[in-house]
Amino acid sequence: MAEKQSLPLLEFITLCCVVFMAVCNISVYYSLNVYLLGLGFTKTVSGFLISVYSLSGMLMYLTVSSLITAGNAYRFMFAGMVLVSLCGGGYLCMHDFWPLLLLRIGQGVGIFMVLAPCVAILVSMVSQENVGSAFSLYSTALLLPYAVMPHVSEQLGPLVDGPELIYAATAGLIPVAFLLTLFLRFRTSGMKKMDRKR
């Protein structure tokens, strides 16, 4: 099989778009503490609900990340997208501690299941010649939502009844990411077939 010499641009851009939309579903919660305090939770409980998201994601990285390969990455991503989408919309109807706890855990697990496989897919499509530029651009896709979403949320805040509507609307990006991932799967499958013929 011939070694990959150039970065497959269309596939790489598609992957970065998927990552961008997934991370939008993280960065939109910058004001979650204010929202939880407004629901009547104490600062301690609010802090716990915020941190359990990161804790669940970290636990998944410790226990599951070694099982993810380029071969099974898309199955993880599709399941994770369903979970992230459902959890984002869950803020519209879940306002008590236990439902919110399960929702936050689900979000942590779901985002892990979306983003961790993206790294496996990225590694499978880059070579030693372009690994530096590929990962630098990929990192931009990871970080850009943190610059974009707080500003967008601030602009939309006065126009909606509550931040839970913004959380649910951001989860609406996931179906678009799902379609892009289907396209990416089709394209990368074609790349593998071509590599095997060489």
JSON list of C-alpha atoms in Angstrom, two decimals:
[
{"chain": "A", "resi": 1, "resn": "MET", "atom": "CA", "xyz": [0.00, 0.00, 0.00]},
{"chain": "A", "resi": 2, "resn": "ALA", "atom": "CA", "xyz": [1.40, 3.40, -0.94]},
{"chain": "A", "resi": 3, "resn": "GLU", "atom": "CA", "xyz": [2.13, 5.81, 1.87]},
{"chain": "A", "resi": 4, "resn": "LYS", "atom": "CA", "xyz": [-0.18, 8.80, 2.12]},
{"chain": "A", "resi": 5, "resn": "GLN", "atom": "CA", "xyz": [1.66, 11.87, 0.82]},
{"chain": "A", "resi": 6, "resn": "SER", "atom": "CA", "xyz": [-0.98, 14.60, 0.94]},
{"chain": "A", "resi": 7, "resn": "LEU", "atom": "CA", "xyz": [-3.82, 15.46, 3.25]},
{"chain": "A", "resi": 8, "resn": "PRO", "atom": "CA", "xyz": [-7.23, 14.58, 1.75]},
{"chain": "A", "resi": 9, "resn": "LEU", "atom": "CA", "xyz": [-8.58, 18.12, 1.87]},
{"chain": "A", "resi": 10, "resn": "LEU", "atom": "CA", "xyz": [-12.32, 17.53, 1.51]},
{"chain": "A", "resi": 11, "resn": "GLU", "atom": "CA", "xyz": [-12.35, 14.77, 4.12]},
{"chain": "A", "resi": 12, "resn": "PHE", "atom": "CA", "xyz": [-10.22, 16.83, 6.49]},
{"chain": "A", "resi": 13, "resn": "ILE", "atom": "CA", "xyz": [-12.45, 19.91, 6.19]},
{"chain": "A", "resi": 14, "resn": "THR", "atom": "CA", "xyz": [-15.52, 17.74, 6.75]},
{"chain": "A", "resi": 15, "resn": "LEU", "atom": "CA", "xyz": [-13.97, 16.25, 9.89]},
{"chain": "A", "resi": 16, "resn": "CYS", "atom": "CA", "xyz": [-13.10, 19.73, 11.19]},
{"chain": "A", "resi": 17, "resn": "CYS", "atom": "CA", "xyz": [-16.69, 20.88, 10.60]},
{"chain": "A", "resi": 18, "resn": "VAL", "atom": "CA", "xyz": [-17.99, 17.92, 12.59]},
{"chain": "A", "resi": 19, "resn": "VAL", "atom": "CA", "xyz": [-15.58, 18.74, 15.42]},
{"chain": "A", "resi": 20, "resn": "PHE", "atom": "CA", "xyz": [-16.56, 22.42, 15.35]},
{"chain": "A", "resi": 21, "resn": "MET", "atom": "CA", "xyz": [-20.28, 21.63, 15.66]},
{"chain": "A", "resi": 22, "resn": "ALA", "atom": "CA", "xyz": [-19.67, 19.10, 18.42]},
{"chain": "A", "resi": 23, "resn": "VAL", "atom": "CA", "xyz": [-17.57, 21.53, 20.46]},
{"chain": "A", "resi": 24, "resn": "CYS", "atom": "CA", "xyz": [-20.26, 24.19, 20.02]},
{"chain": "A", "resi": 25, "resn": "ASN", "atom": "CA", "xyz": [-22.32, 21.88, 22.23]},
{"chain": "A", "resi": 26, "resn": "ILE", "atom": "CA", "xyz": [-19.69, 22.26, 24.96]},
{"chain": "A", "resi": 27, "resn": "SER", "atom": "CA", "xyz": [-18.84, 25.94, 24.73]},
{"chain": "A", "resi": 28, "resn": "VAL", "atom": "CA", "xyz": [-22.46, 27.12, 24.81]},
{"chain": "A", "resi": 29, "resn": "TYR", "atom": "CA", "xyz": [-22.67, 26.14, 28.50]},
{"chain": "A", "resi": 30, "resn": "TYR", "atom": "CA", "xyz": [-20.30, 28.86, 29.69]},
{"chain": "A", "resi": 31, "resn": "SER", "atom": "CA", "xyz": [-23.21, 30.43, 31.63]},
{"chain": "A", "resi": 32, "resn": "LEU", "atom": "CA", "xyz": [-24.59, 27.17, 33.01]},
{"chain": "A", "resi": 33, "resn": "ASN", "atom": "CA", "xyz": [-23.77, 28.17, 36.59]},
{"chain": "A", "resi": 34, "resn": "VAL", "atom": "CA", "xyz": [-26.01, 31.24, 36.35]},
{"chain": "A", "resi": 35, "resn": "TYR", "atom": "CA", "xyz": [-28.78, 29.11, 34.85]},
{"chain": "A", "resi": 36, "resn": "LEU", "atom": "CA", "xyz": [-28.55, 26.48, 37.61]},
{"chain": "A", "resi": 37, "resn": "LEU", "atom": "CA", "xyz": [-28.53, 29.13, 40.34]},
{"chain": "A", "resi": 38, "resn": "GLY", "atom": "CA", "xyz": [-31.63, 30.58, 38.74]},
{"chain": "A", "resi": 39, "resn": "LEU", "atom": "CA", "xyz": [-33.32, 27.20, 39.10]},
{"chain": "A", "resi": 40, "resn": "GLY", "atom": "CA", "xyz": [-32.75, 27.40, 42.85]},
{"chain": "A", "resi": 41, "resn": "PHE", "atom": "CA", "xyz": [-29.67, 25.20, 43.27]},
{"chain": "A", "resi": 42, "resn": "THR", "atom": "CA", "xyz": [-26.96, 26.20, 45.73]},
{"chain": "A", "resi": 43, "resn": "LYS", "atom": "CA", "xyz": [-23.47, 27.06, 44.51]},
{"chain": "A", "resi": 44, "resn": "THR", "atom": "CA", "xyz": [-22.20, 23.70, 45.75]},
{"chain": "A", "resi": 45, "resn": "VAL", "atom": "CA", "xyz": [-24.84, 21.69, 43.89]},
{"chain": "A", "resi": 46, "resn": "SER", "atom": "CA", "xyz": [-24.43, 23.84, 40.80]},
{"chain": "A", "resi": 47, "resn": "GLY", "atom": "CA", "xyz": [-20.67, 23.28, 40.86]},
{"chain": "A", "resi": 48, "resn": "PHE", "atom": "CA", "xyz": [-21.19, 19.54, 41.21]},
{"chain": "A", "resi": 49, "resn": "LEU", "atom": "CA", "xyz": [-23.58, 19.40, 38.26]},
{"chain": "A", "resi": 50, "resn": "ILE", "atom": "CA", "xyz": [-21.10, 21.35, 36.15]},
{"chain": "A", "resi": 51, "resn": "SER", "atom": "CA", "xyz": [-18.11, 19.21, 37.14]},
{"chain": "A", "resi": 52, "resn": "VAL", "atom": "CA", "xyz": [-19.81, 15.83, 36.69]},
{"chain": "A", "resi": 53, "resn": "TYR", "atom": "CA", "xyz": [-19.79, 16.45, 32.94]},
{"chain": "A", "resi": 54, "resn": "SER", "atom": "CA", "xyz": [-15.99, 16.63, 32.88]},
{"chain": "A", "resi": 55, "resn": "LEU", "atom": "CA", "xyz": [-15.64, 13.74, 35.33]},
{"chain": "A", "resi": 56, "resn": "SER", "atom": "CA", "xyz": [-17.77, 11.44, 33.18]},
{"chain": "A", "resi": 57, "resn": "GLY", "atom": "CA", "xyz": [-15.76, 12.37, 30.08]},
{"chain": "A", "resi": 58, "resn": "MET", "atom": "CA", "xyz": [-12.47, 11.77, 31.89]},
{"chain": "A", "resi": 59, "resn": "LEU", "atom": "CA", "xyz": [-13.67, 8.37, 33.07]},
{"chain": "A", "resi": 60, "resn": "MET", "atom": "CA", "xyz": [-14.56, 7.45, 29.50]},
{"chain": "A", "resi": 61, "resn": "TYR", "atom": "CA", "xyz": [-11.10, 8.47, 28.30]},
{"chain": "A", "resi": 62, "resn": "LEU", "atom": "CA", "xyz": [-9.52, 6.30, 30.99]},
{"chain": "A", "resi": 63, "resn": "THR", "atom": "CA", "xyz": [-11.65, 3.22, 30.32]},
{"chain": "A", "resi": 64, "resn": "VAL", "atom": "CA", "xyz": [-12.89, 3.30, 26.72]},
{"chain": "A", "resi": 65, "resn": "SER", "atom": "CA", "xyz": [-10.51, 5.38, 24.58]},
{"chain": "A", "resi": 66, "resn": "SER", "atom": "CA", "xyz": [-8.12, 2.46, 24.02]},
{"chain": "A", "resi": 67, "resn": "LEU", "atom": "CA", "xyz": [-10.97, 0.52, 22.38]},
{"chain": "A", "resi": 68, "resn": "ILE", "atom": "CA", "xyz": [-11.61, 3.15, 19.69]},
{"chain": "A", "resi": 69, "resn": "THR", "atom": "CA", "xyz": [-10.02, 2.56, 16.30]},
{"chain": "A", "resi": 70, "resn": "ALA", "atom": "CA", "xyz": [-10.51, 3.98, 12.83]},
{"chain": "A", "resi": 71, "resn": "GLY", "atom": "CA", "xyz": [-12.54, 0.86, 12.07]},
{"chain": "A", "resi": 72, "resn": "ASN", "atom": "CA", "xyz": [-15.18, 1.35, 14.77]},
{"chain": "A", "resi": 73, "resn": "ALA", "atom": "CA", "xyz": [-14.94, 5.14, 15.11]},
{"chain": "A", "resi": 74, "resn": "TYR", "atom": "CA", "xyz": [-18.09, 5.91, 13.17]},
{"chain": "A", "resi": 75, "resn": "ARG", "atom": "CA", "xyz": [-20.25, 3.62, 15.30]},
{"chain": "A", "resi": 76, "resn": "PHE", "atom": "CA", "xyz": [-19.08, 5.47, 18.40]},
{"chain": "A", "resi": 77, "resn": "MET", "atom": "CA", "xyz": [-19.68, 8.84, 16.74]},
{"chain": "A", "resi": 78, "resn": "PHE", "atom": "CA", "xyz": [-23.23, 8.06, 15.61]},
{"chain": "A", "resi": 79, "resn": "ALA", "atom": "CA", "xyz": [-24.20, 6.82, 19.09]},
{"chain": "A", "resi": 80, "resn": "GLY", "atom": "CA", "xyz": [-22.54, 9.84, 20.71]},
{"chain": "A", "resi": 81, "resn": "MET", "atom": "CA", "xyz": [-24.37, 12.27, 18.45]},
{"chain": "A", "resi": 82, "resn": "VAL", "atom": "CA", "xyz": [-27.72, 10.79, 19.38]},
{"chain": "A", "resi": 83, "resn": "LEU", "atom": "CA", "xyz": [-26.83, 11.14, 23.05]},
{"chain": "A", "resi": 84, "resn": "VAL", "atom": "CA", "xyz": [-25.59, 14.73, 22.73]},
{"chain": "A", "resi": 85, "resn": "SER", "atom": "CA", "xyz": [-28.66, 15.75, 20.76]},
{"chain": "A", "resi": 86, "resn": "LEU", "atom": "CA", "xyz": [-31.09, 14.23, 23.26]},
{"chain": "A", "resi": 87, "resn": "CYS", "atom": "CA", "xyz": [-29.26, 15.71, 26.24]},
{"chain": "A", "resi": 88, "resn": "GLY", "atom": "CA", "xyz": [-29.13, 19.18, 24.71]},
{"chain": "A", "resi": 89, "resn": "GLY", "atom": "CA", "xyz": [-32.86, 19.14, 24.19]},
{"chain": "A", "resi": 90, "resn": "GLY", "atom": "CA", "xyz": [-33.36, 17.73, 27.68]},
{"chain": "A", "resi": 91, "resn": "TYR", "atom": "CA", "xyz": [-32.79, 21.13, 29.29]},
{"chain": "A", "resi": 92, "resn": "LEU", "atom": "CA", "xyz": [-36.20, 22.18, 28.00]},
{"chain": "A", "resi": 93, "resn": "CYS", "atom": "CA", "xyz": [-37.99, 19.78, 30.34]},
{"chain": "A", "resi": 94, "resn": "MET", "atom": "CA", "xyz": [-35.49, 18.73, 33.04]},
{"chain": "A", "resi": 95, "resn": "HIS", "atom": "CA", "xyz": [-35.11, 21.11, 35.97]},
{"chain": "A", "resi": 96, "resn": "ASP", "atom": "CA", "xyz": [-34.62, 18.88, 39.02]},
{"chain": "A", "resi": 97, "resn": "PHE", "atom": "CA", "xyz": [-31.37, 17.54, 40.44]},
{"chain": "A", "resi": 98, "resn": "TRP", "atom": "CA", "xyz": [-31.48, 13.86, 39.43]},
{"chain": "A", "resi": 99, "resn": "PRO", "atom": "CA", "xyz": [-32.65, 14.40, 35.85]},
{"chain": "A", "resi": 100, "resn": "LEU", "atom": "CA", "xyz": [-30.03, 17.12, 35.39]},
{"chain": "A", "resi": 101, "resn": "LEU", "atom": "CA", "xyz": [-27.34, 14.88, 36.89]},
{"chain": "A", "resi": 102, "resn": "LEU", "atom": "CA", "xyz": [-28.15, 12.12, 34.42]},
{"chain": "A", "resi": 103, "resn": "LEU", "atom": "CA", "xyz": [-28.31, 14.68, 31.63]},
{"chain": "A", "resi": 104, "resn": "ARG", "atom": "CA", "xyz": [-24.86, 16.07, 32.47]},
{"chain": "A", "resi": 105, "resn": "ILE", "atom": "CA", "xyz": [-23.37, 12.58, 32.65]},
{"chain": "A", "resi": 106, "resn": "GLY", "atom": "CA", "xyz": [-24.98, 11.76, 29.32]},
{"chain": "A", "resi": 107, "resn": "GLN", "atom": "CA", "xyz": [-23.48, 14.88, 27.77]},
{"chain": "A", "resi": 108, "resn": "GLY", "atom": "CA", "xyz": [-20.01, 14.02, 29.03]},
{"chain": "A", "resi": 109, "resn": "VAL", "atom": "CA", "xyz": [-20.22, 10.48, 27.68]},
{"chain": "A", "resi": 110, "resn": "GLY", "atom": "CA", "xyz": [-21.79, 11.66, 24.42]},
{"chain": "A", "resi": 111, "resn": "ILE", "atom": "CA", "xyz": [-19.18, 14.31, 23.66]},
{"chain": "A", "resi": 112, "resn": "PHE", "atom": "CA", "xyz": [-16.44, 11.79, 24.37]},
{"chain": "A", "resi": 113, "resn": "MET", "atom": "CA", "xyz": [-18.06, 9.35, 21.95]},
{"chain": "A", "resi": 114, "resn": "VAL", "atom": "CA", "xyz": [-18.07, 12.05, 19.26]},
{"chain": "A", "resi": 115, "resn": "LEU", "atom": "CA", "xyz": [-14.66, 13.66, 19.73]},
{"chain": "A", "resi": 116, "resn": "ALA", "atom": "CA", "xyz": [-12.42, 10.74, 20.67]},
{"chain": "A", "resi": 117, "resn": "PRO", "atom": "CA", "xyz": [-13.18, 8.83, 17.44]},
{"chain": "A", "resi": 118, "resn": "CYS", "atom": "CA", "xyz": [-12.45, 12.00, 15.45]},
{"chain": "A", "resi": 119, "resn": "VAL", "atom": "CA", "xyz": [-8.81, 11.75, 16.53]},
{"chain": "A", "resi": 120, "resn": "ALA", "atom": "CA", "xyz": [-8.65, 8.13, 15.34]},
{"chain": "A", "resi": 121, "resn": "ILE", "atom": "CA", "xyz": [-10.09, 9.16, 11.98]},
{"chain": "A", "resi": 122, "resn": "LEU", "atom": "CA", "xyz": [-7.68, 12.10, 11.72]},
{"chain": "A", "resi": 123, "resn": "VAL", "atom": "CA", "xyz": [-4.68, 9.89, 12.44]},
{"chain": "A", "resi": 124, "resn": "SER", "atom": "CA", "xyz": [-5.83, 7.43, 9.77]},
{"chain": "A", "resi": 125, "resn": "MET", "atom": "CA", "xyz": [-5.85, 10.12, 7.06]},
{"chain": "A", "resi": 126, "resn": "VAL", "atom": "CA", "xyz": [-2.62, 12.03, 7.74]},
{"chain": "A", "resi": 127, "resn": "SER", "atom": "CA", "xyz": [0.98, 11.12, 7.00]},
{"chain": "A", "resi": 128, "resn": "GLN", "atom": "CA", "xyz": [4.23, 12.14, 8.67]},
{"chain": "A", "resi": 129, "resn": "GLU", "atom": "CA", "xyz": [4.64, 14.89, 6.06]},
{"chain": "A", "resi": 130, "resn": "ASN", "atom": "CA", "xyz": [1.44, 16.73, 6.97]},
{"chain": "A", "resi": 131, "resn": "VAL", "atom": "CA", "xyz": [0.82, 15.72, 10.59]},
{"chain": "A", "resi": 132, "resn": "GLY", "atom": "CA", "xyz": [1.93, 19.10, 11.98]},
{"chain": "A", "resi": 133, "resn": "SER", "atom": "CA", "xyz": [-0.28, 21.27, 9.78]},
{"chain": "A", "resi": 134, "resn": "ALA", "atom": "CA", "xyz": [-3.21, 18.84, 10.11]},
{"chain": "A", "resi": 135, "resn": "PHE", "atom": "CA", "xyz": [-3.19, 18.85, 13.90]},
{"chain": "A", "resi": 136, "resn": "SER", "atom": "CA", "xyz": [-2.74, 22.63, 14.09]},
{"chain": "A", "resi": 137, "resn": "LEU", "atom": "CA", "xyz": [-5.81, 23.20, 11.91]},
{"chain": "A", "resi": 138, "resn": "TYR", "atom": "CA", "xyz": [-7.71, 20.51, 13.78]},
{"chain": "A", "resi": 139, "resn": "SER", "atom": "CA", "xyz": [-6.90, 22.31, 17.04]},
{"chain": "A", "resi": 140, "resn": "THR", "atom": "CA", "xyz": [-8.34, 25.50, 15.56]},
{"chain": "A", "resi": 141, "resn": "ALA", "atom": "CA", "xyz": [-11.62, 23.67, 14.93]},
{"chain": "A", "resi": 142, "resn": "LEU", "atom": "CA", "xyz": [-11.56, 22.54, 18.56]},
{"chain": "A", "resi": 143, "resn": "LEU", "atom": "CA", "xyz": [-10.93, 26.01, 19.99]},
{"chain": "A", "resi": 144, "resn": "LEU", "atom": "CA", "xyz": [-12.90, 28.27, 17.65]},
{"chain": "A", "resi": 145, "resn": "PRO", "atom": "CA", "xyz": [-16.33, 27.51, 19.24]},
{"chain": "A", "resi": 146, "resn": "TYR", "atom": "CA", "xyz": [-15.07, 28.93, 22.54]},
{"chain": "A", "resi": 147, "resn": "ALA", "atom": "CA", "xyz": [-14.56, 32.27, 20.78]},
{"chain": "A", "resi": 148, "resn": "VAL", "atom": "CA", "xyz": [-17.81, 32.12, 18.79]},
{"chain": "A", "resi": 149, "resn": "MET", "atom": "CA", "xyz": [-20.51, 30.61, 21.01]},
{"chain": "A", "resi": 150, "resn": "PRO", "atom": "CA", "xyz": [-20.29, 32.91, 24.07]},
{"chain": "A", "resi": 151, "resn": "HIS", "atom": "CA", "xyz": [-20.70, 35.94, 21.79]},
{"chain": "A", "resi": 152, "resn": "VAL", "atom": "CA", "xyz": [-23.58, 34.32, 19.90]},
{"chain": "A", "resi": 153, "resn": "SER", "atom": "CA", "xyz": [-25.26, 33.36, 23.17]},
{"chain": "A", "resi": 154, "resn": "GLU", "atom": "CA", "xyz": [-24.91, 36.90, 24.52]},
{"chain": "A", "resi": 155, "resn": "GLN", "atom": "CA", "xyz": [-26.57, 38.27, 21.40]},
{"chain": "A", "resi": 156, "resn": "LEU", "atom": "CA", "xyz": [-29.41, 35.75, 21.49]},
{"chain": "A", "resi": 157, "resn": "GLY", "atom": "CA", "xyz": [-29.95, 35.88, 25.24]},
{"chain": "A", "resi": 158, "resn": "PRO", "atom": "CA", "xyz": [-32.33, 38.87, 25.28]},
{"chain": "A", "resi": 159, "resn": "LEU", "atom": "CA", "xyz": [-34.35, 37.37, 22.42]},
{"chain": "A", "resi": 160, "resn": "VAL", "atom": "CA", "xyz": [-35.27, 34.08, 24.11]},
{"chain": "A", "resi": 161, "resn": "ASP", "atom": "CA", "xyz": [-37.08, 33.17, 27.32]},
{"chain": "A", "resi": 162, "resn": "GLY", "atom": "CA", "xyz": [-34.13, 31.33, 28.82]},
{"chain": "A", "resi": 163, "resn": "PRO", "atom": "CA", "xyz": [-30.71, 29.82, 28.11]},
{"chain": "A", "resi": 164, "resn": "GLU", "atom": "CA", "xyz": [-32.20, 26.34, 27.90]},
{"chain": "A", "resi": 165, "resn": "LEU", "atom": "CA", "xyz": [-33.61, 27.35, 24.51]},
{"chain": "A", "resi": 166, "resn": "ILE", "atom": "CA", "xyz": [-30.09, 28.22, 23.34]},
{"chain": "A", "resi": 167, "resn": "TYR", "atom": "CA", "xyz": [-28.79, 24.89, 24.66]},
{"chain": "A", "resi": 168, "resn": "ALA", "atom": "CA", "xyz": [-31.48, 23.02, 22.75]},
{"chain": "A", "resi": 169, "resn": "ALA", "atom": "CA", "xyz": [-30.95, 25.08, 19.60]},
{"chain": "A", "resi": 170, "resn": "THR", "atom": "CA", "xyz": [-27.22, 24.36, 19.68]},
{"chain": "A", "resi": 171, "resn": "ALA", "atom": "CA", "xyz": [-28.02, 20.65, 19.88]},
{"chain": "A", "resi": 172, "resn": "GLY", "atom": "CA", "xyz": [-29.76, 21.21, 16.55]},
{"chain": "A", "resi": 173, "resn": "LEU", "atom": "CA", "xyz": [-26.29, 21.36, 14.97]},
{"chain": "A", "resi": 174, "resn": "ILE", "atom": "CA", "xyz": [-25.85, 17.66, 15.71]},
{"chain": "A", "resi": 175, "resn": "PRO", "atom": "CA", "xyz": [-28.16, 16.38, 12.93]},
{"chain": "A", "resi": 176, "resn": "VAL", "atom": "CA", "xyz": [-26.07, 18.42, 10.47]},
{"chain": "A", "resi": 177, "resn": "ALA", "atom": "CA", "xyz": [-22.91, 16.91, 11.96]},
{"chain": "A", "resi": 178, "resn": "PHE", "atom": "CA", "xyz": [-24.53, 13.48, 11.61]},
{"chain": "A", "resi": 179, "resn": "LEU", "atom": "CA", "xyz": [-25.08, 14.00, 7.88]},
{"chain": "A", "resi": 180, "resn": "LEU", "atom": "CA", "xyz": [-21.51, 15.25, 7.45]},
{"chain": "A", "resi": 181, "resn": "THR", "atom": "CA", "xyz": [-20.26, 12.18, 9.28]},
{"chain": "A", "resi": 182, "resn": "LEU", "atom": "CA", "xyz": [-22.20, 9.92, 6.94]},
{"chain": "A", "resi": 183, "resn": "PHE", "atom": "CA", "xyz": [-20.55, 11.71, 4.03]},
{"chain": "A", "resi": 184, "resn": "LEU", "atom": "CA", "xyz": [-17.15, 11.39, 5.71]},
{"chain": "A", "resi": 185, "resn": "ARG", "atom": "CA", "xyz": [-17.68, 7.68, 6.26]},
{"chain": "A", "resi": 186, "resn": "PHE", "atom": "CA", "xyz": [-18.52, 7.24, 2.59]},
{"chain": "A", "resi": 187, "resn": "ARG", "atom": "CA", "xyz": [-15.44, 9.18, 1.50]},
{"chain": "A", "resi": 188, "resn": "THR", "atom": "CA", "xyz": [-13.01, 7.43, 3.85]},
{"chain": "A", "resi": 189, "resn": "SER", "atom": "CA", "xyz": [-14.39, 4.03, 2.86]},
{"chain": "A", "resi": 190, "resn": "GLY", "atom": "CA", "xyz": [-13.63, 4.92, -0.75]},
{"chain": "A", "resi": 191, "resn": "MET", "atom": "CA", "xyz": [-10.10, 5.97, 0.22]},
{"chain": "A", "resi": 192, "resn": "LYS", "atom": "CA", "xyz": [-9.47, 2.61, 1.90]},
{"chain": "A", "resi": 193, "resn": "LYS", "atom": "CA", "xyz": [-10.67, 0.71, -1.15]},
{"chain": "A", "resi": 194, "resn": "MET", "atom": "CA", "xyz": [-8.35, 2.72, -3.39]},
{"chain": "A", "resi": 195, "resn": "ASP", "atom": "CA", "xyz": [-5.41, 2.13, -1.05]},
{"chain": "A", "resi": 196, "resn": "ARG", "atom": "CA", "xyz": [-6.01, -1.63, -1.11]},
{"chain": "A", "resi": 197, "resn": "LYS", "atom": "CA", "xyz": [-5.93, -1.64, -4.93]},
{"chain": "A", "resi": 198, "resn": "ARG", "atom": "CA", "xyz": [-2.53, 0.03, -5.05]}
]
